[in-house]
């Protein structure tokens, strides 16, 4: 019997040692294969685990259990009742490139509020830039500690070229705690993007196009007020994926906006017959009824007032006024038929984006701004109550690519580090998906089986007629 017991014990010890060796090998391989930032986070995670039982009581994250188990009292060797047990929350630590994610199990009197009060102490002890504590589910917390500030760490994004799982989900980047941030564009009529030149507005829009372009259920029209021709500027590499493109000519932009308003009217007239619903988002976009995104960059080019008494100035003023009216029609009436207007400008004041357009766009982002007034018109009056997220604090070159926004489903405002998409990647995506480009008006005509208004073509003769009419 003794020999059998010793043999069984030897087997158990061997199994334990083998498991331990296997775990150590797995950990070593994982450490070697990790990049420099992740290795630092792995070492940080080890320190967090080892120091937790000592740190927790010092940070006020422990509770005394005065009720002793019955067997402890009965079998006490010296006849004395042992001291009450000090309990600390159980934790599980996971490292990533920016720091650690700690999941903790709550105890009586050690829950969300206690962890939030202790967050500054945890940040110091774990050598983190900042620590956040959120309720993951009843009785369980997720503690995010970032060793490296994600907002000042530039990131790149390489488009996969694959059809996105959710077409209407715009992946923006990561927040202060390196948590991915996205926004739903379903049932959204318009988006405004503001900020100083060179701080990331166009790069943000480029990522949206590159991520969604592989789907045939989306089509783009671009009005870029910074350039004259489609082969110029930031969208030149993506031009072949757009069914329409205009530069800074107000008459050409006017023709494009009229063309999209005609599409909006035709879709409104035929949506129930074609889709069987009154709101396209009840069934979602498709190849035959795609989401149409109008991108208006440097919007002040098309909307600002022109003051003067000469004929040319009057003509420009008339075109700008009609442009604003047409885009207002798209924003206020295009949501249910699958039209989205994405407007970018440096300063979202009323002269750049008319208030009757800006104030009905539910999603707004702002990169760096010089004045508090510019931040307010871009994000709303409530941004004054969130000074840490105010875009006036993003003027440092380290914050190029960082925007402030009101996050859907969260109180207050969030700062987001948006990644950079290389020009070569944008050109690759556009070339690979150019065959998906279709005019939505032609698709509607094919699908509805009825004669619809012909879209206004973008040719010089019609541009001249439009200017003369204005």
Short mmCIF file of C-alpha atoms in Angstrom, two decimals:
data_model
loop_
_atom_site.label_atom_id
_atom_site.label_comp_id
_atom_site.label_asym_id
_atom_site.label_seq_id
_atom_site.Cartn_x
_atom_site.Cartn_y
_atom_site.Cartn_z
CA UNK A 1 0.00 0.00 0.00
CA UNK A 2 2.80 2.38 0.91
CA UNK A 3 4.58 1.70 -2.35
CA UNK A 4 1.37 2.23 -4.31
CA UNK A 5 0.76 5.50 -2.51
CA UNK A 6 4.31 6.65 -3.18
CA UNK A 7 3.94 5.68 -6.85
CA UNK A 8 0.70 7.63 -7.15
CA UNK A 9 2.31 10.61 -5.43
CA UNK A 10 5.26 10.45 -7.82
CA UNK A 11 2.87 10.42 -10.79
CA UNK A 12 0.98 13.42 -9.38
CA UNK A 13 4.21 15.32 -8.81
CA UNK A 14 5.33 14.50 -12.34
CA UNK A 15 2.04 15.73 -13.77
CA UNK A 16 2.26 18.96 -11.78
CA UNK A 17 5.85 19.53 -12.85
CA UNK A 18 4.96 18.85 -16.48
CA UNK A 19 2.06 21.28 -16.33
CA UNK A 20 4.28 23.87 -14.67
CA UNK A 21 6.98 23.40 -17.30
CA UNK A 22 4.39 23.64 -20.08
CA UNK A 23 2.99 26.86 -18.64
CA UNK A 24 6.48 28.33 -18.23
CA UNK A 25 7.33 27.45 -21.84
CA UNK A 26 4.07 28.99 -23.10
CA UNK A 27 4.75 32.15 -21.09
CA UNK A 28 8.32 32.38 -22.40
CA UNK A 29 7.27 31.93 -26.04
CA UNK A 30 4.55 34.54 -25.62
CA UNK A 31 7.05 36.96 -24.08
CA UNK A 32 9.64 36.46 -26.82
CA UNK A 33 7.13 36.87 -29.64
CA UNK A 34 5.64 40.06 -28.15
CA UNK A 35 6.72 43.54 -29.24
CA UNK A 36 8.66 45.85 -26.93
CA UNK A 37 5.57 47.61 -25.54
CA UNK A 38 3.74 44.35 -24.84
CA UNK A 39 6.80 42.87 -23.09
CA UNK A 40 6.84 45.85 -20.72
CA UNK A 41 3.14 45.28 -20.05
CA UNK A 42 3.75 41.56 -19.35
CA UNK A 43 6.35 42.49 -16.74
CA UNK A 44 3.94 45.05 -15.33
CA UNK A 45 1.20 42.40 -15.08
CA UNK A 46 3.54 40.14 -13.07
CA UNK A 47 4.22 42.98 -10.62
CA UNK A 48 0.50 43.68 -10.28
CA UNK A 49 -0.29 40.06 -9.43
CA UNK A 50 2.56 39.65 -6.96
CA UNK A 51 1.93 42.88 -5.11
CA UNK A 52 -1.85 42.74 -4.98
CA UNK A 53 -2.36 41.12 -1.56
CA UNK A 54 -0.11 43.71 0.06
CA UNK A 55 -1.35 46.70 -1.96
CA UNK A 56 -5.09 46.08 -1.59
CA UNK A 57 -5.29 46.63 2.22
CA UNK A 58 -3.10 49.74 1.98
CA UNK A 59 -5.42 51.18 -0.71
CA UNK A 60 -8.53 50.44 1.36
CA UNK A 61 -9.57 47.54 -0.87
CA UNK A 62 -9.92 44.83 1.77
CA UNK A 63 -12.56 43.75 4.28
CA UNK A 64 -12.28 41.97 7.63
CA UNK A 65 -14.26 38.75 8.01
CA UNK A 66 -14.97 38.49 11.76
CA UNK A 67 -16.97 35.27 11.45
CA UNK A 68 -14.61 32.31 11.77
CA UNK A 69 -15.40 28.89 10.31
CA UNK A 70 -16.49 26.42 13.01
CA UNK A 71 -13.66 23.94 12.39
CA UNK A 72 -11.09 26.72 12.85
CA UNK A 73 -12.39 27.45 16.35
CA UNK A 74 -12.69 23.77 17.37
CA UNK A 75 -9.25 22.72 16.18
CA UNK A 76 -7.24 25.74 17.29
CA UNK A 77 -4.01 24.23 18.64
CA UNK A 78 -3.43 26.67 21.48
CA UNK A 79 -7.06 27.04 22.46
CA UNK A 80 -7.18 30.66 21.30
CA UNK A 81 -9.56 31.90 18.65
CA UNK A 82 -7.59 32.98 15.53
CA UNK A 83 -7.65 36.59 14.43
CA UNK A 84 -10.35 37.58 11.90
CA UNK A 85 -9.41 37.01 8.28
CA UNK A 86 -8.58 39.93 5.99
CA UNK A 87 -10.14 39.33 2.57
CA UNK A 88 -8.98 40.98 -0.65
CA UNK A 89 -10.83 40.89 -3.99
CA UNK A 90 -9.67 38.20 -6.40
CA UNK A 91 -8.16 39.63 -9.58
CA UNK A 92 -7.23 38.44 -13.05
CA UNK A 93 -4.61 40.48 -14.93
CA UNK A 94 -4.26 40.64 -18.72
CA UNK A 95 -1.49 42.69 -20.42
CA UNK A 96 -1.64 44.44 -23.79
CA UNK A 97 0.50 46.98 -25.64
CA UNK A 98 -0.58 49.94 -23.53
CA UNK A 99 -0.81 48.46 -20.04
CA UNK A 100 -2.97 46.01 -18.10
CA UNK A 101 -6.63 45.08 -17.82
CA UNK A 102 -7.52 43.87 -14.32
CA UNK A 103 -10.81 42.13 -13.61
CA UNK A 104 -11.77 42.11 -9.94
CA UNK A 105 -14.54 40.36 -7.98
CA UNK A 106 -16.33 42.65 -5.54
CA UNK A 107 -16.61 42.01 -1.80
CA UNK A 108 -19.02 43.51 0.76
CA UNK A 109 -17.98 47.14 1.24
CA UNK A 110 -15.34 46.78 -1.49
CA UNK A 111 -17.06 47.52 -4.76
CA UNK A 112 -17.21 50.11 -7.54
CA UNK A 113 -17.06 53.29 -5.45
CA UNK A 114 -14.16 52.02 -3.32
CA UNK A 115 -12.13 51.04 -6.37
CA UNK A 116 -12.82 54.39 -8.03
CA UNK A 117 -11.60 56.25 -4.94
CA UNK A 118 -8.48 54.10 -4.91
CA UNK A 119 -7.75 54.58 -8.63
CA UNK A 120 -5.06 57.29 -8.09
CA UNK A 121 -3.22 55.04 -5.60
CA UNK A 122 -3.41 52.09 -7.98
CA UNK A 123 -2.04 54.26 -10.81
CA UNK A 124 0.98 55.21 -8.69
CA UNK A 125 1.60 51.67 -7.45
CA UNK A 126 1.25 50.13 -10.93
CA UNK A 127 3.26 52.95 -12.59
CA UNK A 128 0.36 53.87 -14.87
CA UNK A 129 -0.44 57.16 -16.56
CA UNK A 130 -4.09 56.77 -15.56
CA UNK A 131 -6.47 54.13 -14.22
CA UNK A 132 -10.20 53.78 -14.83
CA UNK A 133 -12.71 51.54 -13.06
CA UNK A 134 -15.96 50.42 -14.67
CA UNK A 135 -18.68 47.95 -13.76
CA UNK A 136 -18.45 45.02 -16.18
CA UNK A 137 -21.36 43.08 -14.71
CA UNK A 138 -22.96 42.83 -11.26
CA UNK A 139 -20.26 41.91 -8.78
CA UNK A 140 -17.39 42.23 -11.27
CA UNK A 141 -15.27 45.24 -12.19
CA UNK A 142 -12.86 45.93 -15.01
CA UNK A 143 -9.88 48.13 -14.11
CA UNK A 144 -7.94 49.62 -17.00
CA UNK A 145 -4.42 50.85 -16.31
CA UNK A 146 -2.41 52.43 -19.14
CA UNK A 147 1.34 52.63 -18.79
CA UNK A 148 1.77 54.59 -22.04
CA UNK A 149 -0.68 57.38 -22.89
CA UNK A 150 -2.59 56.18 -26.00
CA UNK A 151 -3.42 59.74 -26.97
CA UNK A 152 0.19 60.73 -27.60
CA UNK A 153 1.15 57.42 -29.23
CA UNK A 154 0.67 57.75 -33.01
CA UNK A 155 -0.90 54.70 -34.61
CA UNK A 156 -1.26 53.43 -38.17
CA UNK A 157 -4.15 51.55 -39.70
CA UNK A 158 -3.79 49.14 -42.61
CA UNK A 159 -7.18 48.48 -44.27
CA UNK A 160 -7.89 44.79 -44.60
CA UNK A 161 -9.77 45.04 -47.89
CA UNK A 162 -12.49 42.78 -46.46
CA UNK A 163 -16.20 43.54 -46.34
CA UNK A 164 -16.93 44.96 -42.85
CA UNK A 165 -19.14 42.98 -40.50
CA UNK A 166 -21.18 46.12 -39.76
CA UNK A 167 -21.30 48.60 -42.60
CA UNK A 168 -22.81 51.36 -40.47
CA UNK A 169 -20.24 51.00 -37.66
CA UNK A 170 -17.52 53.65 -37.92
CA UNK A 171 -14.38 52.56 -36.07
CA UNK A 172 -12.66 55.76 -35.00
CA UNK A 173 -9.67 54.70 -32.90
CA UNK A 174 -8.90 54.30 -29.18
CA UNK A 175 -9.74 56.47 -26.18
CA UNK A 176 -7.65 57.61 -23.20
CA UNK A 177 -7.50 54.02 -21.96
CA UNK A 178 -6.76 52.38 -25.34
CA UNK A 179 -10.31 51.06 -25.50
CA UNK A 180 -11.64 50.92 -29.10
CA UNK A 181 -14.17 53.65 -29.89
CA UNK A 182 -16.76 53.37 -32.63
CA UNK A 183 -19.96 55.15 -33.54
CA UNK A 184 -23.10 53.79 -35.16
CA UNK A 185 -24.18 55.59 -38.32
CA UNK A 186 -27.49 53.73 -38.62
CA UNK A 187 -30.38 56.19 -38.71
CA UNK A 188 -27.90 59.09 -38.54
CA UNK A 189 -28.62 61.90 -41.04
CA UNK A 190 -25.36 63.80 -40.68
CA UNK A 191 -21.92 63.99 -39.08
CA UNK A 192 -19.81 67.10 -38.52
CA UNK A 193 -16.03 67.04 -38.18
CA UNK A 194 -14.22 70.23 -37.17
CA UNK A 195 -10.66 71.16 -36.29
CA UNK A 196 -7.59 73.13 -37.25
CA UNK A 197 -5.90 72.31 -40.56
CA UNK A 198 -3.49 69.40 -40.48
CA UNK A 199 -4.85 67.82 -37.29
CA UNK A 200 -6.54 64.75 -38.80
CA UNK A 201 -9.97 65.53 -40.27
CA UNK A 202 -9.29 64.14 -43.73
CA UNK A 203 -7.34 61.15 -42.41
CA UNK A 204 -10.33 60.23 -40.26
CA UNK A 205 -12.64 60.32 -43.29
CA UNK A 206 -10.11 58.39 -45.39
CA UNK A 207 -10.18 55.55 -42.88
CA UNK A 208 -13.96 55.41 -43.04
CA UNK A 209 -13.87 55.14 -46.84
CA UNK A 210 -11.06 52.55 -46.85
CA UNK A 211 -12.81 50.35 -44.27
CA UNK A 212 -16.22 50.43 -45.94
CA UNK A 213 -15.23 50.57 -49.64
CA UNK A 214 -15.04 46.75 -50.05
CA UNK A 215 -18.83 46.61 -49.61
CA UNK A 216 -21.10 47.10 -52.62
CA UNK A 217 -23.79 48.34 -50.24
CA UNK A 218 -22.22 51.80 -49.97
CA UNK A 219 -21.53 54.53 -52.54
CA UNK A 220 -19.72 57.85 -52.12
CA UNK A 221 -19.98 61.34 -53.54
CA UNK A 222 -17.20 63.78 -52.65
CA UNK A 223 -17.17 67.58 -52.69
CA UNK A 224 -13.68 68.72 -51.73
CA UNK A 225 -13.43 72.46 -51.28
CA UNK A 226 -9.62 72.39 -51.05
CA UNK A 227 -8.99 71.39 -54.67
CA UNK A 228 -10.09 72.20 -58.21
CA UNK A 229 -9.86 68.75 -59.82
CA UNK A 230 -10.30 65.18 -58.64
CA UNK A 231 -6.64 64.25 -59.17
CA UNK A 232 -5.58 66.82 -56.57
CA UNK A 233 -5.67 66.80 -52.81
CA UNK A 234 -6.31 64.24 -50.08
CA UNK A 235 -9.01 62.26 -51.89
CA UNK A 236 -7.16 61.81 -55.18
CA UNK A 237 -6.28 58.20 -54.37
CA UNK A 238 -9.93 57.41 -53.58
CA UNK A 239 -11.56 59.25 -56.47
CA UNK A 240 -12.20 56.12 -58.54
CA UNK A 241 -14.32 54.66 -55.72
CA UNK A 242 -16.67 57.69 -55.78
CA UNK A 243 -19.53 57.88 -58.27
CA UNK A 244 -19.25 61.69 -58.25
CA UNK A 245 -16.49 64.15 -57.39
CA UNK A 246 -16.39 67.96 -57.49
CA UNK A 247 -13.81 70.50 -56.44
CA UNK A 248 -14.13 74.08 -55.23
CA UNK A 249 -16.37 75.27 -58.07
CA UNK A 250 -19.69 76.32 -56.53
CA UNK A 251 -21.66 75.66 -59.71
CA UNK A 252 -20.35 72.11 -60.00
CA UNK A 253 -21.13 71.51 -56.33
CA UNK A 254 -24.61 72.93 -56.88
CA UNK A 255 -25.17 70.48 -59.72
CA UNK A 256 -24.03 67.56 -57.54
CA UNK A 257 -26.26 68.59 -54.64
CA UNK A 258 -29.26 68.90 -56.98
CA UNK A 259 -28.47 65.46 -58.32
CA UNK A 260 -28.53 63.99 -54.81
CA UNK A 261 -31.74 65.81 -53.89
CA UNK A 262 -33.35 64.28 -56.98
CA UNK A 263 -32.12 60.88 -55.78
CA UNK A 264 -33.58 61.55 -52.35
CA UNK A 265 -36.96 62.40 -53.86
CA UNK A 266 -36.97 59.35 -56.12
CA UNK A 267 -36.04 57.08 -53.26
CA UNK A 268 -38.75 58.58 -51.07
CA UNK A 269 -41.32 57.96 -53.82
CA UNK A 270 -40.35 54.33 -54.38
CA UNK A 271 -39.03 53.02 -51.04
CA UNK A 272 -42.21 51.23 -49.98
CA UNK A 273 -42.66 49.62 -53.37
CA UNK A 274 -39.02 48.47 -53.58
CA UNK A 275 -38.08 47.68 -49.96
CA UNK A 276 -41.50 47.19 -48.38
CA UNK A 277 -40.64 49.57 -45.53
CA UNK A 278 -40.69 53.30 -44.94
CA UNK A 279 -37.22 53.39 -43.39
CA UNK A 280 -34.27 51.79 -45.20
CA UNK A 281 -32.56 51.05 -41.87
CA UNK A 282 -35.29 48.54 -41.01
CA UNK A 283 -33.78 46.22 -43.64
CA UNK A 284 -30.31 47.72 -43.99
CA UNK A 285 -28.37 48.88 -47.05
CA UNK A 286 -27.80 46.51 -49.95
CA UNK A 287 -26.12 46.43 -53.35
CA UNK A 288 -29.31 47.52 -55.07
CA UNK A 289 -30.18 50.16 -52.44
CA UNK A 290 -26.80 51.28 -51.05
CA UNK A 291 -26.07 53.74 -48.30
CA UNK A 292 -25.12 56.96 -50.11
CA UNK A 293 -22.51 59.05 -48.29
CA UNK A 294 -21.97 62.64 -49.36
CA UNK A 295 -18.62 63.93 -48.07
CA UNK A 296 -18.38 67.72 -47.99
CA UNK A 297 -14.83 68.73 -47.02
CA UNK A 298 -13.95 72.37 -46.33
CA UNK A 299 -17.68 73.04 -46.23
CA UNK A 300 -17.26 76.82 -45.91
CA UNK A 301 -16.19 76.83 -49.57
CA UNK A 302 -19.74 75.95 -50.62
CA UNK A 303 -21.85 77.69 -47.95
CA UNK A 304 -20.24 80.97 -46.88
CA UNK A 305 -21.89 84.25 -47.74
CA UNK A 306 -20.43 86.33 -50.56
CA UNK A 307 -20.91 90.06 -50.07
CA UNK A 308 -20.66 92.50 -52.93
CA UNK A 309 -22.72 94.29 -55.54
CA UNK A 310 -21.02 93.08 -58.70
CA UNK A 311 -22.64 90.39 -60.85
CA UNK A 312 -20.05 87.68 -60.14
CA UNK A 313 -20.36 88.08 -56.38
CA UNK A 314 -24.14 88.00 -56.59
CA UNK A 315 -23.99 84.81 -58.62
CA UNK A 316 -21.69 83.19 -56.04
CA UNK A 317 -23.96 84.32 -53.21
CA UNK A 318 -26.98 82.80 -54.96
CA UNK A 319 -25.15 79.50 -55.50
CA UNK A 320 -23.94 79.38 -51.89
CA UNK A 321 -27.45 80.03 -50.60
CA UNK A 322 -28.92 77.31 -52.79
CA UNK A 323 -26.13 74.90 -51.85
CA UNK A 324 -27.04 75.31 -48.19
CA UNK A 325 -30.71 74.76 -48.96
CA UNK A 326 -29.99 71.59 -50.95
CA UNK A 327 -27.71 70.08 -48.31
CA UNK A 328 -30.31 70.96 -45.66
CA UNK A 329 -32.81 68.92 -47.67
CA UNK A 330 -30.43 65.93 -47.69
CA UNK A 331 -29.72 66.11 -43.96
CA UNK A 332 -33.30 66.63 -42.84
CA UNK A 333 -35.03 64.27 -45.27
CA UNK A 334 -32.44 61.76 -46.43
CA UNK A 335 -31.94 59.61 -43.33
CA UNK A 336 -34.82 57.19 -43.84
CA UNK A 337 -33.95 56.56 -47.51
CA UNK A 338 -30.28 55.88 -46.85
CA UNK A 339 -28.47 59.18 -47.36
CA UNK A 340 -25.74 60.32 -44.97
CA UNK A 341 -23.98 63.69 -45.13
CA UNK A 342 -20.49 63.93 -43.63
CA UNK A 343 -19.40 67.57 -43.31
CA UNK A 344 -15.87 68.66 -42.43
CA UNK A 345 -14.61 72.18 -41.84
CA UNK A 346 -12.01 74.00 -39.79
CA UNK A 347 -14.37 75.99 -37.59
CA UNK A 348 -18.00 74.87 -37.38
CA UNK A 349 -19.45 78.35 -37.00
CA UNK A 350 -22.66 79.37 -38.72
CA UNK A 351 -20.87 80.88 -41.71
CA UNK A 352 -19.02 77.60 -42.39
CA UNK A 353 -21.86 75.18 -41.66
CA UNK A 354 -25.27 76.90 -41.49
CA UNK A 355 -26.87 76.29 -38.12
CA UNK A 356 -29.97 74.78 -39.72
CA UNK A 357 -27.65 72.03 -41.01
CA UNK A 358 -25.16 71.76 -38.14
CA UNK A 359 -27.75 71.53 -35.38
CA UNK A 360 -29.53 68.49 -36.86
CA UNK A 361 -26.34 66.42 -37.21
CA UNK A 362 -26.37 64.18 -34.11
CA UNK A 363 -22.73 63.04 -34.36
CA UNK A 364 -19.99 65.62 -33.98
CA UNK A 365 -16.22 65.42 -33.58
CA UNK A 366 -13.65 68.13 -33.15
CA UNK A 367 -9.89 68.02 -33.47
CA UNK A 368 -7.79 70.84 -32.01
CA UNK A 369 -9.43 74.26 -31.74
CA UNK A 370 -7.90 77.61 -30.83
CA UNK A 371 -10.82 79.16 -28.96
CA UNK A 372 -13.45 78.00 -26.50
CA UNK A 373 -16.13 79.43 -28.79
CA UNK A 374 -14.97 77.21 -31.66
CA UNK A 375 -15.11 74.18 -29.34
CA UNK A 376 -18.64 75.06 -28.27
CA UNK A 377 -20.01 75.44 -31.80
CA UNK A 378 -18.41 72.13 -32.76
CA UNK A 379 -19.47 70.04 -29.75
CA UNK A 380 -22.17 71.97 -27.94
CA UNK A 381 -22.37 74.07 -24.80
CA UNK A 382 -21.80 71.07 -22.51
CA UNK A 383 -18.13 70.83 -23.53
CA UNK A 384 -17.47 73.72 -21.12
CA UNK A 385 -18.19 71.30 -18.26
CA UNK A 386 -15.53 68.83 -19.44
CA UNK A 387 -12.27 70.80 -19.55
CA UNK A 388 -10.10 67.68 -19.80
CA UNK A 389 -11.78 66.76 -23.10
CA UNK A 390 -11.97 70.29 -24.52
CA UNK A 391 -10.37 70.41 -27.99
CA UNK A 392 -8.63 73.67 -27.08
CA UNK A 393 -6.25 71.46 -25.06
CA UNK A 394 -5.29 69.47 -28.19
CA UNK A 395 -3.18 72.13 -29.93
CA UNK A 396 0.12 70.46 -28.99
CA UNK A 397 1.71 68.66 -31.98
CA UNK A 398 1.64 65.46 -29.91
CA UNK A 399 -2.16 65.51 -30.26
CA UNK A 400 -2.30 65.59 -34.06
CA UNK A 401 -4.89 62.92 -34.85
CA UNK A 402 -6.73 63.26 -31.52
CA UNK A 403 -10.38 64.35 -31.51
CA UNK A 404 -13.00 65.03 -28.86
CA UNK A 405 -16.52 63.71 -29.19
CA UNK A 406 -19.68 62.94 -27.26
CA UNK A 407 -19.54 59.16 -27.09
CA UNK A 408 -22.80 57.34 -27.78
CA UNK A 409 -23.99 55.61 -24.61
CA UNK A 410 -21.56 57.39 -22.27
CA UNK A 411 -21.88 60.59 -20.26
CA UNK A 412 -19.73 63.55 -21.16
CA UNK A 413 -17.03 63.61 -23.81
CA UNK A 414 -14.29 61.25 -24.93
CA UNK A 415 -10.92 61.93 -26.52
CA UNK A 416 -10.03 59.58 -29.36
CA UNK A 417 -6.69 58.82 -31.01
CA UNK A 418 -7.46 58.25 -34.69
CA UNK A 419 -4.94 56.24 -36.75
CA UNK A 420 -3.18 57.31 -39.92
CA UNK A 421 -3.91 55.53 -43.20
CA UNK A 422 -1.03 55.60 -45.68
CA UNK A 423 -1.69 56.95 -49.18
CA UNK A 424 -0.50 53.70 -50.74
CA UNK A 425 -3.06 51.73 -48.74
CA UNK A 426 -5.85 54.11 -49.74
CA UNK A 427 -4.85 53.80 -53.40
CA UNK A 428 -4.74 50.01 -53.09
CA UNK A 429 -8.24 49.84 -51.61
CA UNK A 430 -9.65 52.22 -54.22
CA UNK A 431 -8.11 50.24 -57.09
CA UNK A 432 -9.33 46.92 -55.70
CA UNK A 433 -12.89 48.18 -55.16
CA UNK A 434 -13.33 50.52 -58.15
CA UNK A 435 -15.48 47.90 -59.89
CA UNK A 436 -18.07 48.29 -57.11
CA UNK A 437 -18.71 51.95 -57.93
CA UNK A 438 -22.24 52.51 -59.23
CA UNK A 439 -24.49 55.53 -59.55
CA UNK A 440 -27.30 55.03 -57.00
CA UNK A 441 -29.76 56.67 -59.38
CA UNK A 442 -29.04 54.01 -62.02
CA UNK A 443 -29.40 51.27 -59.42
CA UNK A 444 -32.75 52.67 -58.35
CA UNK A 445 -33.97 52.82 -61.93
CA UNK A 446 -32.98 49.19 -62.47
CA UNK A 447 -34.56 48.05 -59.21
CA UNK A 448 -37.79 50.00 -59.28
CA UNK A 449 -38.66 49.12 -62.88
CA UNK A 450 -40.17 52.56 -63.36
CA UNK A 451 -38.96 55.73 -65.07
CA UNK A 452 -37.37 58.14 -62.64
CA UNK A 453 -35.92 61.58 -63.16
CA UNK A 454 -32.57 61.42 -64.87
CA UNK A 455 -29.73 62.59 -62.63
CA UNK A 456 -28.20 65.91 -63.52
CA UNK A 457 -24.90 65.10 -65.33
CA UNK A 458 -21.73 66.90 -64.34
CA UNK A 459 -20.75 68.34 -67.72
CA UNK A 460 -19.57 71.83 -68.56
CA UNK A 461 -22.70 72.79 -70.52
CA UNK A 462 -24.97 71.99 -67.58
CA UNK A 463 -22.65 73.74 -65.16
CA UNK A 464 -22.85 76.83 -67.33
CA UNK A 465 -26.65 76.59 -67.43
CA UNK A 466 -26.79 76.26 -63.66
CA UNK A 467 -24.60 79.32 -63.22
CA UNK A 468 -26.71 81.33 -65.66
CA UNK A 469 -29.91 80.30 -63.85
CA UNK A 470 -28.43 81.32 -60.50
#
